[in-house]
PDB file of C-alpha atoms in Angstrom:
ATOM      1  CA  MET A   1    -101.839 -11.152 -37.958  1.00 38.00           C
ATOM      2  CA  ASN A   2    -101.412  -7.715 -36.423  1.00 39.00           C
ATOM      3  CA  GLU A   3     -98.825  -5.650 -38.345  1.00 46.00           C
ATOM      4  CA  LEU A   4     -97.093  -8.819 -39.524  1.00 57.00           C
ATOM      5  CA  GLU A   5     -95.821  -9.627 -36.061  1.00 71.00           C
ATOM      6  CA  LEU A   6     -94.513 -13.173 -36.292  1.00 78.00           C
ATOM      7  CA  ASN A   7     -95.424 -15.748 -33.679  1.00 85.00           C
ATOM      8  CA  PRO A   8     -92.612 -17.766 -32.048  1.00 86.00           C
ATOM      9  CA  ARG A   9     -92.966 -20.736 -34.417  1.00 89.00           C
ATOM     10  CA  GLN A  10     -92.846 -18.470 -37.469  1.00 88.00           C
ATOM     11  CA  GLN A  11     -89.730 -16.777 -36.130  1.00 84.00           C
ATOM     12  CA  GLN A  12     -88.144 -20.205 -35.637  1.00 86.00           C
ATOM     13  CA  LEU A  13     -89.213 -21.211 -39.153  1.00 87.00           C
ATOM     14  CA  MET A  14     -87.450 -18.165 -40.539  1.00 84.00           C
ATOM     15  CA  ALA A  15     -84.320 -18.982 -38.547  1.00 80.00           C
ATOM     16  CA  GLN A  16     -84.340 -22.585 -39.792  1.00 82.00           C
ATOM     17  CA  VAL A  17     -84.638 -21.551 -43.450  1.00 81.00           C
ATOM     18  CA  ARG A  18     -81.886 -18.946 -42.997  1.00 74.00           C
ATOM     19  CA  LYS A  19     -79.655 -21.663 -41.591  1.00 72.00           C
ATOM     20  CA  ASP A  20     -80.335 -24.261 -44.314  1.00 71.00           C
ATOM     21  CA  GLY A  21     -81.188 -22.024 -47.268  1.00 69.00           C
ATOM     22  CA  PHE A  22     -84.097 -24.295 -48.280  1.00 75.00           C
ATOM     23  CA  ALA A  23     -86.619 -26.423 -46.414  1.00 81.00           C
ATOM     24  CA  THR A  24     -89.453 -28.778 -47.344  1.00 85.00           C
ATOM     25  CA  VAL A  25     -92.898 -28.687 -45.824  1.00 87.00           C
ATOM     26  CA  GLU A  26     -92.479 -32.249 -44.535  1.00 87.00           C
ATOM     27  CA  ALA A  27     -89.148 -31.542 -42.874  1.00 87.00           C
ATOM     28  CA  LEU A  28     -90.484 -28.422 -41.179  1.00 90.00           C
ATOM     29  CA  ALA A  29     -93.624 -30.212 -40.002  1.00 89.00           C
ATOM     30  CA  SER A  30     -91.449 -32.920 -38.454  1.00 90.00           C
ATOM     31  CA  ARG A  31     -89.024 -30.412 -36.971  1.00 89.00           C
ATOM     32  CA  PHE A  32     -91.778 -28.385 -35.266  1.00 91.00           C
ATOM     33  CA  GLU A  33     -94.072 -31.342 -34.528  1.00 91.00           C
ATOM     34  CA  VAL A  34     -97.123 -29.879 -36.258  1.00 92.00           C
ATOM     35  CA  THR A  35     -99.171 -30.925 -39.275  1.00 92.00           C
ATOM     36  CA  PRO A  36     -98.102 -30.057 -42.828  1.00 89.00           C
ATOM     37  CA  GLN A  37    -101.266 -27.955 -43.091  1.00 91.00           C
ATOM     38  CA  THR A  38    -100.137 -25.813 -40.159  1.00 92.00           C
ATOM     39  CA  ILE A  39     -96.700 -25.365 -41.717  1.00 90.00           C
ATOM     40  CA  ARG A  40     -98.258 -24.431 -45.063  1.00 89.00           C
ATOM     41  CA  ARG A  41    -100.327 -21.725 -43.366  1.00 90.00           C
ATOM     42  CA  ASP A  42     -97.235 -20.336 -41.658  1.00 90.00           C
ATOM     43  CA  LEU A  43     -95.225 -20.461 -44.862  1.00 89.00           C
ATOM     44  CA  GLY A  44     -98.068 -18.808 -46.754  1.00 88.00           C
ATOM     45  CA  THR A  45     -97.959 -15.873 -44.342  1.00 87.00           C
ATOM     46  CA  LEU A  46     -94.176 -15.587 -44.615  1.00 87.00           C
ATOM     47  CA  CYS A  47     -94.185 -15.867 -48.409  1.00 85.00           C
ATOM     48  CA  ASP A  48     -97.000 -13.342 -48.802  1.00 83.00           C
ATOM     49  CA  ALA A  49     -94.913 -10.913 -46.737  1.00 80.00           C
ATOM     50  CA  GLY A  50     -91.949 -11.481 -49.062  1.00 77.00           C
ATOM     51  CA  LEU A  51     -89.830 -13.044 -46.330  1.00 81.00           C
ATOM     52  CA  LEU A  52     -89.595 -16.446 -48.033  1.00 83.00           C
ATOM     53  CA  ARG A  53     -89.977 -17.692 -51.596  1.00 80.00           C
ATOM     54  CA  ARG A  54     -92.205 -20.627 -52.559  1.00 81.00           C
ATOM     55  CA  TYR A  55     -90.865 -23.626 -54.426  1.00 71.00           C
ATOM     56  CA  HIS A  56     -92.588 -26.905 -55.201  1.00 67.00           C
ATOM     57  CA  GLY A  57     -92.716 -28.733 -51.888  1.00 68.00           C
ATOM     58  CA  GLY A  58     -90.907 -26.120 -49.862  1.00 77.00           C
ATOM     59  CA  VAL A  59     -89.467 -22.648 -49.441  1.00 82.00           C
ATOM     60  CA  SER A  60     -86.159 -20.816 -49.665  1.00 77.00           C
ATOM     61  CA  LEU A  61     -84.841 -17.416 -48.757  1.00 72.00           C
ATOM     62  CA  PRO A  62     -85.945 -14.603 -51.050  1.00 70.00           C
ATOM     63  CA  SER A  63     -83.753 -13.174 -53.778  1.00 59.00           C
ATOM     64  CA  SER A  64     -80.326 -11.852 -52.856  1.00 55.00           C
ATOM     65  CA  VAL A  65     -80.715  -9.067 -55.429  1.00 52.00           C
ATOM     66  CA  GLU A  66     -84.044  -7.552 -54.352  1.00 49.00           C
ATOM     67  CA  ASN A  67     -85.095  -6.407 -50.902  1.00 53.00           C
ATOM     68  CA  VAL A  68     -88.455  -7.035 -49.254  1.00 50.00           C
ATOM     69  CA  ALA A  69     -90.958  -4.319 -50.154  1.00 54.00           C
ATOM     70  CA  TYR A  70     -90.624  -1.124 -48.106  1.00 51.00           C
ATOM     71  CA  ALA A  71     -94.176  -1.240 -46.725  1.00 54.00           C
ATOM     72  CA  THR A  72     -93.597  -4.807 -45.536  1.00 54.00           C
ATOM     73  CA  ARG A  73     -90.295  -3.862 -43.907  1.00 50.00           C
ATOM     74  CA  GLN A  74     -92.025  -0.977 -42.133  1.00 49.00           C
ATOM     75  CA  ALA A  75     -94.483  -3.370 -40.518  1.00 48.00           C
ATOM     76  CA  LEU A  76     -92.041  -6.126 -39.586  1.00 56.00           C
ATOM     77  CA  GLN A  77     -90.238  -6.309 -36.233  1.00 65.00           C
ATOM     78  CA  GLN A  78     -91.777  -3.013 -35.140  1.00 75.00           C
ATOM     79  CA  ASP A  79     -91.350  -3.516 -31.400  1.00 84.00           C
ATOM     80  CA  GLU A  80     -87.766  -4.663 -31.873  1.00 88.00           C
ATOM     81  CA  LYS A  81     -86.948  -1.644 -34.043  1.00 91.00           C
ATOM     82  CA  ARG A  82     -88.450   0.740 -31.505  1.00 93.00           C
ATOM     83  CA  ARG A  83     -86.429  -0.766 -28.669  1.00 95.00           C
ATOM     84  CA  ILE A  84     -83.253  -0.549 -30.725  1.00 96.00           C
ATOM     85  CA  ALA A  85     -84.036   3.030 -31.744  1.00 97.00           C
ATOM     86  CA  THR A  86     -84.651   4.099 -28.151  1.00 97.00           C
ATOM     87  CA  MET A  87     -81.287   2.694 -27.101  1.00 97.00           C
ATOM     88  CA  VAL A  88     -79.463   4.361 -30.004  1.00 98.00           C
ATOM     89  CA  ALA A  89     -81.075   7.707 -29.129  1.00 98.00           C
ATOM     90  CA  GLU A  90     -79.897   7.325 -25.520  1.00 97.00           C
ATOM     91  CA  HIS A  91     -76.306   7.193 -26.796  1.00 98.00           C
ATOM     92  CA  ILE A  92     -76.596  10.419 -28.807  1.00 98.00           C
ATOM     93  CA  PRO A  93     -76.349  13.624 -26.741  1.00 98.00           C
ATOM     94  CA  ASP A  94     -78.006  16.950 -27.457  1.00 98.00           C
ATOM     95  CA  ASP A  95     -76.094  19.317 -29.749  1.00 98.00           C
ATOM     96  CA  ALA A  96     -74.442  16.435 -31.612  1.00 98.00           C
ATOM     97  CA  SER A  97     -73.841  16.130 -35.346  1.00 98.00           C
ATOM     98  CA  LEU A  98     -74.791  12.936 -37.138  1.00 98.00           C
ATOM     99  CA  PHE A  99     -75.487  11.116 -40.358  1.00 98.00           C
ATOM    100  CA  ILE A 100     -78.583   8.930 -40.658  1.00 97.00           C
ATOM    101  CA  ASN A 101     -78.907   6.753 -43.743  1.00 95.00           C
ATOM    102  CA  LEU A 102     -81.638   4.585 -45.223  1.00 90.00           C
ATOM    103  CA  GLY A 103     -83.787   1.918 -43.619  1.00 88.00           C
ATOM    104  CA  THR A 104     -86.923   1.478 -41.558  1.00 89.00           C
ATOM    105  CA  THR A 105     -84.934   0.982 -38.334  1.00 93.00           C
ATOM    106  CA  ASN A 106     -83.176   4.299 -38.904  1.00 95.00           C
ATOM    107  CA  GLU A 107     -86.536   5.977 -39.348  1.00 94.00           C
ATOM    108  CA  GLU A 108     -87.424   4.710 -35.875  1.00 95.00           C
ATOM    109  CA  VAL A 109     -84.105   6.136 -34.639  1.00 97.00           C
ATOM    110  CA  ALA A 110     -85.085   9.513 -36.071  1.00 97.00           C
ATOM    111  CA  ARG A 111     -88.431   9.303 -34.305  1.00 97.00           C
ATOM    112  CA  ALA A 112     -86.680   8.473 -31.031  1.00 98.00           C
ATOM    113  CA  LEU A 113     -84.456  11.560 -31.438  1.00 98.00           C
ATOM    114  CA  MET A 114     -87.347  14.006 -31.727  1.00 98.00           C
ATOM    115  CA  ASN A 115     -87.130  15.051 -28.060  1.00 96.00           C
ATOM    116  CA  HIS A 116     -83.439  15.933 -28.368  1.00 98.00           C
ATOM    117  CA  SER A 117     -82.321  19.502 -28.975  1.00 98.00           C
ATOM    118  CA  GLY A 118     -79.700  21.151 -31.104  1.00 98.00           C
ATOM    119  CA  LEU A 119     -78.936  18.205 -33.392  1.00 98.00           C
ATOM    120  CA  ARG A 120     -77.291  18.780 -36.764  1.00 98.00           C
ATOM    121  CA  VAL A 121     -78.336  15.959 -39.074  1.00 98.00           C
ATOM    122  CA  ILE A 122     -77.174  15.092 -42.590  1.00 98.00           C
ATOM    123  CA  THR A 123     -79.313  12.419 -44.219  1.00 97.00           C
ATOM    124  CA  ASN A 124     -80.054  10.798 -47.564  1.00 96.00           C
ATOM    125  CA  ASN A 125     -83.413   9.567 -46.235  1.00 95.00           C
ATOM    126  CA  LEU A 126     -86.227  11.976 -47.133  1.00 96.00           C
ATOM    127  CA  ASN A 127     -88.554  10.330 -44.588  1.00 95.00           C
ATOM    128  CA  VAL A 128     -86.010  11.098 -41.854  1.00 97.00           C
ATOM    129  CA  ALA A 129     -85.465  14.650 -43.120  1.00 97.00           C
ATOM    130  CA  ILE A 130     -89.180  15.479 -43.107  1.00 96.00           C
ATOM    131  CA  MET A 131     -89.641  13.974 -39.641  1.00 97.00           C
ATOM    132  CA  LEU A 132     -86.674  15.724 -38.016  1.00 98.00           C
ATOM    133  CA  SER A 133     -87.406  19.085 -39.633  1.00 97.00           C
ATOM    134  CA  ASP A 134     -90.452  19.340 -37.332  1.00 97.00           C
ATOM    135  CA  ASN A 135     -88.062  20.005 -34.430  1.00 98.00           C
ATOM    136  CA  PRO A 136     -87.208  23.732 -34.686  1.00 98.00           C
ATOM    137  CA  SER A 137     -83.932  23.280 -32.787  1.00 98.00           C
ATOM    138  CA  PHE A 138     -82.558  20.853 -35.400  1.00 98.00           C
ATOM    139  CA  GLU A 139     -80.640  21.733 -38.534  1.00 98.00           C
ATOM    140  CA  VAL A 140     -81.337  19.129 -41.209  1.00 98.00           C
ATOM    141  CA  ILE A 141     -79.276  18.863 -44.392  1.00 98.00           C
ATOM    142  CA  VAL A 142     -80.558  16.624 -47.194  1.00 97.00           C
ATOM    143  CA  ALA A 143     -78.240  14.890 -49.645  1.00 95.00           C
ATOM    144  CA  GLY A 144     -78.907  15.462 -53.318  1.00 93.00           C
ATOM    145  CA  GLY A 145     -79.033  12.704 -55.898  1.00 93.00           C
ATOM    146  CA  ILE A 146     -81.467  10.157 -57.280  1.00 92.00           C
ATOM    147  CA  VAL A 147     -84.643   9.666 -55.233  1.00 93.00           C
ATOM    148  CA  ARG A 148     -85.918   6.084 -55.025  1.00 87.00           C
ATOM    149  CA  GLY A 149     -89.684   6.122 -55.220  1.00 85.00           C
ATOM    150  CA  ARG A 150     -90.119   2.934 -53.204  1.00 82.00           C
ATOM    151  CA  ASP A 151     -88.647   4.317 -49.954  1.00 85.00           C
ATOM    152  CA  HIS A 152     -87.636   7.972 -50.572  1.00 91.00           C
ATOM    153  CA  GLY A 153     -83.945   7.196 -50.224  1.00 92.00           C
ATOM    154  CA  VAL A 154     -81.436   9.391 -52.071  1.00 94.00           C
ATOM    155  CA  THR A 155     -78.388   7.766 -53.673  1.00 92.00           C
ATOM    156  CA  GLY A 156     -75.795   8.538 -56.315  1.00 93.00           C
ATOM    157  CA  GLN A 157     -72.569  10.504 -56.555  1.00 95.00           C
ATOM    158  CA  PRO A 158     -74.052  13.842 -55.376  1.00 96.00           C
ATOM    159  CA  ALA A 159     -75.106  12.184 -52.102  1.00 96.00           C
ATOM    160  CA  ILE A 160     -71.613  10.744 -51.632  1.00 96.00           C
ATOM    161  CA  ASP A 161     -70.052  14.141 -52.414  1.00 97.00           C
ATOM    162  CA  LEU A 162     -72.199  15.864 -49.785  1.00 97.00           C
ATOM    163  CA  VAL A 163     -71.423  13.289 -47.095  1.00 97.00           C
ATOM    164  CA  SER A 164     -67.722  13.642 -47.867  1.00 97.00           C
ATOM    165  CA  GLN A 165     -67.788  17.359 -47.010  1.00 97.00           C
ATOM    166  CA  PHE A 166     -68.481  16.647 -43.328  1.00 98.00           C
ATOM    167  CA  LYS A 167     -66.898  14.991 -40.310  1.00 98.00           C
ATOM    168  CA  VAL A 168     -69.653  14.291 -37.789  1.00 98.00           C
ATOM    169  CA  ASP A 169     -69.869  12.910 -34.268  1.00 98.00           C
ATOM    170  CA  PHE A 170     -72.065   9.907 -35.103  1.00 98.00           C
ATOM    171  CA  GLY A 171     -72.992   7.937 -38.194  1.00 98.00           C
ATOM    172  CA  VAL A 172     -76.141   5.811 -37.815  1.00 98.00           C
ATOM    173  CA  ILE A 173     -76.405   3.120 -40.469  1.00 97.00           C
ATOM    174  CA  GLY A 174     -78.718   0.227 -41.211  1.00 94.00           C
ATOM    175  CA  ILE A 175     -78.005  -2.996 -43.053  1.00 92.00           C
ATOM    176  CA  SER A 176     -79.893  -5.752 -44.869  1.00 89.00           C
ATOM    177  CA  GLY A 177     -77.798  -8.755 -43.922  1.00 89.00           C
ATOM    178  CA  ILE A 178     -75.010  -9.846 -41.578  1.00 92.00           C
ATOM    179  CA  GLU A 179     -72.982 -12.950 -42.411  1.00 91.00           C
ATOM    180  CA  PRO A 180     -71.693 -15.240 -39.631  1.00 89.00           C
ATOM    181  CA  ASP A 181     -68.163 -13.947 -40.281  1.00 94.00           C
ATOM    182  CA  GLY A 182     -69.299 -10.362 -39.656  1.00 95.00           C
ATOM    183  CA  THR A 183     -69.618  -9.279 -43.295  1.00 96.00           C
ATOM    184  CA  LEU A 184     -72.252  -6.548 -43.731  1.00 96.00           C
ATOM    185  CA  LEU A 185     -74.462  -6.876 -46.821  1.00 93.00           C
ATOM    186  CA  ASP A 186     -77.036  -4.795 -48.660  1.00 92.00           C
ATOM    187  CA  PHE A 187     -78.997  -4.928 -51.895  1.00 87.00           C
ATOM    188  CA  ASP A 188     -78.169  -1.650 -53.651  1.00 88.00           C
ATOM    189  CA  LEU A 189     -74.622  -0.747 -54.721  1.00 92.00           C
ATOM    190  CA  GLN A 190     -75.399   2.964 -54.759  1.00 91.00           C
ATOM    191  CA  GLU A 191     -76.869   2.796 -51.254  1.00 91.00           C
ATOM    192  CA  VAL A 192     -73.794   0.906 -50.065  1.00 94.00           C
ATOM    193  CA  ARG A 193     -71.458   3.548 -51.480  1.00 95.00           C
ATOM    194  CA  VAL A 194     -73.250   6.266 -49.489  1.00 95.00           C
ATOM    195  CA  ALA A 195     -73.085   4.122 -46.342  1.00 96.00           C
ATOM    196  CA  GLN A 196     -69.349   3.574 -46.867  1.00 97.00           C
ATOM    197  CA  ALA A 197     -68.854   7.343 -47.106  1.00 97.00           C
ATOM    198  CA  ILE A 198     -70.835   7.776 -43.877  1.00 97.00           C
ATOM    199  CA  ILE A 199     -68.562   5.276 -42.112  1.00 98.00           C
ATOM    200  CA  GLU A 200     -65.466   7.075 -43.375  1.00 98.00           C
ATOM    201  CA  HIS A 201     -66.651  10.515 -42.281  1.00 98.00           C
ATOM    202  CA  SER A 202     -68.052   9.681 -38.824  1.00 98.00           C
ATOM    203  CA  ARG A 203     -66.079   9.742 -35.578  1.00 98.00           C
ATOM    204  CA  GLN A 204     -68.325   7.019 -34.137  1.00 98.00           C
ATOM    205  CA  VAL A 205     -70.431   4.596 -36.217  1.00 98.00           C
ATOM    206  CA  TYR A 206     -73.569   2.991 -34.825  1.00 98.00           C
ATOM    207  CA  LEU A 207     -75.117  -0.009 -36.581  1.00 98.00           C
ATOM    208  CA  ALA A 208     -78.837  -0.431 -35.872  1.00 97.00           C
ATOM    209  CA  ALA A 209     -79.895  -3.932 -36.928  1.00 94.00           C
ATOM    210  CA  ASP A 210     -82.256  -6.491 -35.405  1.00 89.00           C
ATOM    211  CA  GLN A 211     -81.625 -10.233 -35.323  1.00 85.00           C
ATOM    212  CA  SER A 212     -83.677 -10.901 -38.471  1.00 80.00           C
ATOM    213  CA  LYS A 213     -80.682  -9.579 -40.458  1.00 85.00           C
ATOM    214  CA  LEU A 214     -78.404 -12.412 -39.318  1.00 85.00           C
ATOM    215  CA  GLY A 215     -77.603 -14.810 -42.152  1.00 77.00           C
ATOM    216  CA  ARG A 216     -79.843 -12.928 -44.573  1.00 77.00           C
ATOM    217  CA  ASN A 217     -78.739 -12.990 -48.199  1.00 76.00           C
ATOM    218  CA  ALA A 218     -77.965  -9.734 -49.996  1.00 81.00           C
ATOM    219  CA  LEU A 219     -75.836  -9.111 -53.047  1.00 84.00           C
ATOM    220  CA  VAL A 220     -73.530  -6.208 -52.178  1.00 93.00           C
ATOM    221  CA  ARG A 221     -70.759  -6.244 -49.588  1.00 94.00           C
ATOM    222  CA  LEU A 222     -70.668  -3.040 -47.531  1.00 96.00           C
ATOM    223  CA  GLY A 223     -67.778  -4.012 -45.290  1.00 96.00           C
ATOM    224  CA  HIS A 224     -67.167  -5.800 -42.010  1.00 97.00           C
ATOM    225  CA  VAL A 225     -68.749  -5.331 -38.622  1.00 97.00           C
ATOM    226  CA  SER A 226     -65.323  -4.206 -37.374  1.00 97.00           C
ATOM    227  CA  SER A 227     -65.903  -0.940 -39.282  1.00 97.00           C
ATOM    228  CA  VAL A 228     -68.564   0.115 -36.749  1.00 98.00           C
ATOM    229  CA  GLY A 229     -68.000   1.177 -33.177  1.00 98.00           C
ATOM    230  CA  ALA A 230     -71.201  -0.246 -31.743  1.00 98.00           C
ATOM    231  CA  TRP A 231     -73.990  -2.581 -32.812  1.00 98.00           C
ATOM    232  CA  PHE A 232     -77.463  -2.023 -31.392  1.00 97.00           C
ATOM    233  CA  THR A 233     -79.739  -5.051 -31.672  1.00 95.00           C
ATOM    234  CA  ASP A 234     -82.732  -6.682 -30.010  1.00 92.00           C
ATOM    235  CA  ARG A 235     -81.298 -10.035 -28.873  1.00 90.00           C
ATOM    236  CA  ALA A 236     -77.857 -11.349 -28.063  1.00 92.00           C
ATOM    237  CA  PRO A 237     -76.396 -12.816 -31.274  1.00 90.00           C
ATOM    238  CA  PRO A 238     -75.400 -16.488 -31.608  1.00 88.00           C
ATOM    239  CA  PRO A 239     -71.984 -17.409 -30.157  1.00 92.00           C
ATOM    240  CA  GLU A 240     -70.276 -17.532 -33.570  1.00 91.00           C
ATOM    241  CA  ILE A 241     -71.002 -13.929 -34.487  1.00 92.00           C
ATOM    242  CA  ALA A 242     -70.757 -12.751 -30.871  1.00 94.00           C
ATOM    243  CA  ALA A 243     -67.146 -13.962 -30.918  1.00 96.00           C
ATOM    244  CA  VAL A 244     -66.483 -12.058 -34.164  1.00 96.00           C
ATOM    245  CA  VAL A 245     -67.987  -8.884 -32.686  1.00 96.00           C
ATOM    246  CA  ALA A 246     -65.957  -9.226 -29.491  1.00 96.00           C
ATOM    247  CA  GLU A 247     -62.721  -9.882 -31.364  1.00 97.00           C
ATOM    248  CA  ALA A 248     -63.338  -6.774 -33.494  1.00 96.00           C
ATOM    249  CA  GLY A 249     -63.751  -4.659 -30.373  1.00 97.00           C
ATOM    250  CA  VAL A 250     -67.291  -3.635 -31.326  1.00 98.00           C
ATOM    251  CA  GLN A 251     -69.536  -2.625 -28.439  1.00 97.00           C
ATOM    252  CA  LEU A 252     -72.712  -4.727 -28.364  1.00 97.00           C
ATOM    253  CA  HIS A 253     -75.894  -3.124 -27.015  1.00 97.00           C
ATOM    254  CA  VAL A 254     -78.907  -5.419 -26.655  1.00 96.00           C
ATOM    255  CA  ALA A 255     -82.341  -3.838 -26.277  1.00 92.00           C
ATOM    256  CA  ASP A 256     -84.258  -6.945 -25.280  1.00 79.00           C
ATOM    257  CA  ALA A 257     -87.941  -7.099 -24.382  1.00 68.00           C
ATOM    258  CA  ARG A 258     -87.180  -6.456 -20.712  1.00 61.00           C
ATOM    259  CA  GLY A 259     -85.686  -3.103 -21.590  1.00 50.00           C
ATOM    260  CA  HIS A 260     -82.059  -4.001 -20.819  1.00 48.00           C
TER     261      HIS A 260
END
């Protein structure tokens, strides 16, 4: 499979397991009207990518305490992340100040900002800092703290202290999971604390998160979707969460495959 792009049935399989928490091979084969062998092949692909966990006779969602490997996350949902990133970049003017935190979607946002000019960026993502520093018109400030080898994210109290010294125009954050009630979840408490500081010290907060994050388990509560000003995603969310977003007054921007 090219760059772990999931076919429509595999995407529906993921959605079904997110909804139920666990599913058997037989139930999925019946649900999708294919043979158990076909389902096993699909599940094998999803489990090998770390998106599902194997159990005897079926699968469940992966651990709520450990994220999917960084290299896998880089390859997943690439087109969706690029569309989201392009739309986020369109909402950030030249000569703006902004925070960008951790996550593969935010790295696509940084890439989409490379043709801007005069940006002042504070980030705890070394991948973002290296990328943006190639634009000579940008000023890039890197948070200090503990560097995570798996994704080059910087966390810890020094990163929080640096973020707290600024008040910027835009804070761009990612997330690992969104509950149906609008709760935002992530896996790392230290990462969440930096993200909370970014929310507090940004005039406008942009959440960049594709639909694969809906209903995904993660251990640490970051806050509620009402704490962001706008959510940029790749497909319109289900009615339940769309109602929560609307009630919270959050702007919803959908970068679907047609470019809208």
